[in-house]
Amino acid sequence: MAYDDQNIFAKILRGELPAIKVYEDDQVLAFMDIMPQADGHTLVIPKSPAETLMDLDPKAATYTIQIVQKVAKAIEKALDAKGIVLMQLSGAAAGQTVPHVHFHLIPSSVHDLGKHAVQMGDQEKIKALAEKIKAAL
Ligand code: AMP
C-alpha cells in the first residue's frame, strides 16, 4: 500500500505534532509512547517513509535495529529493567494502529503488558521517565 504521509508519526517527524523525544539522529527518532503499556514504553522509528517492516529498506532496517539496541540498553540502565519486550506490529491485521514502521521497547514481562494503545499515560510521569532514559544514552 502507498505510504500515507499524513500519519501521526510522519507529522511528528516533520515537527507538526509534539513528541517526548529521547534520541534523534539523521535517520532515526526515538520517543515515548503516549499510551504506555508499561512505564518507560518507548518507540523507535526510522525516518524513511515505510509503513511496515516488510516495506523498510534493508539498510534502514539494519541501522534502526542498532538504535533499538542502544535505546534498550539505556532503558535497562535508567529504569533498572529486568527485562524488555521488543514488539513490532506490521499490518492492521497484526494490530498496527499507526502506519509508519516502528519498534516498541517495553520494560515489562509479556505476561504483564497493559492494553495496546488504549489508555493515555500521565504526561509528567512520561516526561520524567524520558529524562532518565536520555541521561543513560
Ligand atoms: P502500533 O499499534 O504498533 O502501530 O503502535 C502505535 C503506538 O503509538 C501505540 O502504542 C500508541 O500508544 C502510540 N501512539 C499513538 N499516538 C502517539 C503519539 N502522538 N505519540 C506517541 N505515541 C503515540
PDB file of N, CA and C in Angstrom, residues 20-23 29-34 36-45 71-72 75 79 84-87 102-107 126 129-130 133 137:
ATOM      1  N   ILE A  20       7.671  13.383  23.016  1.00  0.00           N
ATOM      2  CA  ILE A  20       8.650  13.396  24.106  1.00  0.00           C
ATOM      3  C   ILE A  20       9.829  12.561  23.630  1.00  0.00           C
ATOM      4  N   LYS A  21      10.816  13.256  23.071  1.00  0.00           N
ATOM      5  CA  LYS A  21      11.923  12.574  22.376  1.00  0.00           C
ATOM      6  C   LYS A  21      13.001  12.125  23.357  1.00  0.00           C
ATOM      7  N   VAL A  22      13.600  10.967  23.064  1.00  0.00           N
ATOM      8  CA  VAL A  22      14.748  10.545  23.882  1.00  0.00           C
ATOM      9  C   VAL A  22      16.028  10.447  23.046  1.00  0.00           C
ATOM     10  N   TYR A  23      15.881  10.255  21.729  1.00  0.00           N
ATOM     11  CA  TYR A  23      17.060  10.130  20.867  1.00  0.00           C
ATOM     12  C   TYR A  23      16.678  10.550  19.458  1.00  0.00           C
ATOM     13  N   LEU A  29      14.407   8.284  14.959  1.00  0.00           N
ATOM     14  CA  LEU A  29      13.893   9.040  16.107  1.00  0.00           C
ATOM     15  C   LEU A  29      13.357   8.048  17.133  1.00  0.00           C
ATOM     16  N   ALA A  30      13.634   8.304  18.405  1.00  0.00           N
ATOM     17  CA  ALA A  30      13.048   7.505  19.491  1.00  0.00           C
ATOM     18  C   ALA A  30      12.299   8.451  20.417  1.00  0.00           C
ATOM     19  N   PHE A  31      11.078   8.077  20.783  1.00  0.00           N
ATOM     20  CA  PHE A  31      10.247   8.925  21.634  1.00  0.00           C
ATOM     21  C   PHE A  31       9.327   8.058  22.481  1.00  0.00           C
ATOM     22  N   MET A  32       8.748   8.697  23.489  1.00  0.00           N
ATOM     23  CA  MET A  32       7.921   7.955  24.435  1.00  0.00           C
ATOM     24  C   MET A  32       6.539   7.692  23.854  1.00  0.00           C
ATOM     25  N   ASP A  33       6.027   6.500  24.116  1.00  0.00           N
ATOM     26  CA  ASP A  33       4.655   6.162  23.726  1.00  0.00           C
ATOM     27  C   ASP A  33       3.691   6.900  24.674  1.00  0.00           C
ATOM     28  N   ILE A  34       2.685   7.568  24.099  1.00  0.00           N
ATOM     29  CA  ILE A  34       1.769   8.342  24.966  1.00  0.00           C
ATOM     30  C   ILE A  34       0.686   7.479  25.616  1.00  0.00           C
ATOM     31  N   PRO A  36       1.299   4.257  27.195  1.00  0.00           N
ATOM     32  CA  PRO A  36       2.281   3.212  27.506  1.00  0.00           C
ATOM     33  C   PRO A  36       1.659   1.927  28.042  1.00  0.00           C
ATOM     34  N   GLN A  37       2.236   0.814  27.610  1.00  0.00           N
ATOM     35  CA  GLN A  37       1.793  -0.496  28.114  1.00  0.00           C
ATOM     36  C   GLN A  37       2.571  -0.885  29.359  1.00  0.00           C
ATOM     37  N   ALA A  38       3.566  -0.065  29.709  1.00  0.00           N
ATOM     38  CA  ALA A  38       4.325  -0.173  30.963  1.00  0.00           C
ATOM     39  C   ALA A  38       5.124   1.118  31.084  1.00  0.00           C
ATOM     40  N   ASP A  39       5.569   1.456  32.282  1.00  0.00           N
ATOM     41  CA  ASP A  39       6.405   2.645  32.469  1.00  0.00           C
ATOM     42  C   ASP A  39       7.664   2.509  31.611  1.00  0.00           C
ATOM     43  N   GLY A  40       7.984   3.551  30.853  1.00  0.00           N
ATOM     44  CA  GLY A  40       9.202   3.525  30.047  1.00  0.00           C
ATOM     45  C   GLY A  40       8.993   3.040  28.621  1.00  0.00           C
ATOM     46  N   HIS A  41       7.749   2.770  28.256  1.00  0.00           N
ATOM     47  CA  HIS A  41       7.424   2.305  26.886  1.00  0.00           C
ATOM     48  C   HIS A  41       7.905   3.351  25.873  1.00  0.00           C
ATOM     49  N   THR A  42       8.822   2.921  25.022  1.00  0.00           N
ATOM     50  CA  THR A  42       9.481   3.823  24.075  1.00  0.00           C
ATOM     51  C   THR A  42       9.320   3.281  22.658  1.00  0.00           C
ATOM     52  N   LEU A  43       9.231   4.193  21.687  1.00  0.00           N
ATOM     53  CA  LEU A  43       9.106   3.811  20.288  1.00  0.00           C
ATOM     54  C   LEU A  43      10.349   4.251  19.526  1.00  0.00           C
ATOM     55  N   VAL A  44      10.836   3.414  18.633  1.00  0.00           N
ATOM     56  CA  VAL A  44      11.972   3.762  17.782  1.00  0.00           C
ATOM     57  C   VAL A  44      11.506   3.671  16.339  1.00  0.00           C
ATOM     58  N   ILE A  45      11.670   4.773  15.592  1.00  0.00           N
ATOM     59  CA  ILE A  45      11.190   4.771  14.202  1.00  0.00           C
ATOM     60  C   ILE A  45      12.282   5.229  13.238  1.00  0.00           C
ATOM     61  N   VAL A  71      18.903   2.153  22.551  1.00  0.00           N
ATOM     62  CA  VAL A  71      17.856   2.685  23.428  1.00  0.00           C
ATOM     63  C   VAL A  71      17.459   1.628  24.471  1.00  0.00           C
ATOM     64  N   ALA A  72      17.440   0.362  24.065  1.00  0.00           N
ATOM     65  CA  ALA A  72      17.114  -0.720  25.010  1.00  0.00           C
ATOM     66  C   ALA A  72      18.128  -0.738  26.157  1.00  0.00           C
ATOM     67  N   ILE A  75      17.336   2.104  28.473  1.00  0.00           N
ATOM     68  CA  ILE A  75      16.155   1.813  29.298  1.00  0.00           C
ATOM     69  C   ILE A  75      16.537   0.846  30.421  1.00  0.00           C
ATOM     70  N   LEU A  79      16.136   2.531  34.071  1.00  0.00           N
ATOM     71  CA  LEU A  79      14.960   2.100  34.834  1.00  0.00           C
ATOM     72  C   LEU A  79      15.205   0.797  35.580  1.00  0.00           C
ATOM     73  N   ILE A  84      13.019  -6.571  28.825  1.00  0.00           N
ATOM     74  CA  ILE A  84      12.406  -5.614  27.897  1.00  0.00           C
ATOM     75  C   ILE A  84      11.715  -6.392  26.779  1.00  0.00           C
ATOM     76  N   VAL A  85      10.454  -6.066  26.547  1.00  0.00           N
ATOM     77  CA  VAL A  85       9.724  -6.666  25.424  1.00  0.00           C
ATOM     78  C   VAL A  85       9.973  -5.798  24.194  1.00  0.00           C
ATOM     79  N   LEU A  86      10.491  -6.408  23.114  1.00  0.00           N
ATOM     80  CA  LEU A  86      10.621  -5.727  21.816  1.00  0.00           C
ATOM     81  C   LEU A  86       9.449  -6.189  20.961  1.00  0.00           C
ATOM     82  N   MET A  87       8.608  -5.228  20.559  1.00  0.00           N
ATOM     83  CA  MET A  87       7.403  -5.587  19.801  1.00  0.00           C
ATOM     84  C   MET A  87       7.368  -4.791  18.501  1.00  0.00           C
ATOM     85  N   HIS A 102       7.552   1.009  13.203  1.00  0.00           N
ATOM     86  CA  HIS A 102       8.159   1.382  14.485  1.00  0.00           C
ATOM     87  C   HIS A 102       8.367   0.151  15.346  1.00  0.00           C
ATOM     88  N   PHE A 103       9.316   0.292  16.248  1.00  0.00           N
ATOM     89  CA  PHE A 103       9.664  -0.776  17.183  1.00  0.00           C
ATOM     90  C   PHE A 103       9.302  -0.307  18.591  1.00  0.00           C
ATOM     91  N   HIS A 104       8.522  -1.134  19.294  1.00  0.00           N
ATOM     92  CA  HIS A 104       8.167  -0.833  20.680  1.00  0.00           C
ATOM     93  C   HIS A 104       9.227  -1.452  21.591  1.00  0.00           C
ATOM     94  N   LEU A 105       9.707  -0.668  22.547  1.00  0.00           N
ATOM     95  CA  LEU A 105      10.561  -1.207  23.620  1.00  0.00           C
ATOM     96  C   LEU A 105       9.780  -1.024  24.914  1.00  0.00           C
ATOM     97  N   ILE A 106       9.401  -2.137  25.528  1.00  0.00           N
ATOM     98  CA  ILE A 106       8.530  -2.070  26.709  1.00  0.00           C
ATOM     99  C   ILE A 106       9.191  -2.814  27.866  1.00  0.00           C
ATOM    100  N   PRO A 107       9.690  -2.033  28.862  1.00  0.00           N
ATOM    101  CA  PRO A 107      10.326  -2.682  30.008  1.00  0.00           C
ATOM    102  C   PRO A 107       9.268  -3.341  30.888  1.00  0.00           C
ATOM    103  N   ILE A 126       5.642  10.460  32.221  1.00  0.00           N
ATOM    104  CA  ILE A 126       6.324  10.015  30.995  1.00  0.00           C
ATOM    105  C   ILE A 126       7.538  10.907  30.724  1.00  0.00           C
ATOM    106  N   LEU A 129      10.359   9.922  33.018  1.00  0.00           N
ATOM    107  CA  LEU A 129      10.993   8.670  32.571  1.00  0.00           C
ATOM    108  C   LEU A 129      11.893   8.947  31.365  1.00  0.00           C
ATOM    109  N   ALA A 130      11.428   9.819  30.465  1.00  0.00           N
ATOM    110  CA  ALA A 130      12.216  10.165  29.275  1.00  0.00           C
ATOM    111  C   ALA A 130      13.546  10.812  29.676  1.00  0.00           C
ATOM    112  N   ILE A 133      15.928   8.124  30.744  1.00  0.00           N
ATOM    113  CA  ILE A 133      16.433   7.336  29.606  1.00  0.00           C
ATOM    114  C   ILE A 133      17.470   8.148  28.836  1.00  0.00           C
ATOM    115  N   LEU A 137      21.701   7.438  27.852  1.00  0.00           N
ATOM    116  CA  LEU A 137      22.108   7.162  26.469  1.00  0.00           C
ATOM    117  C   LEU A 137      23.562   7.560  26.198  1.00  0.00           C
TER     118      LEU A 137
END
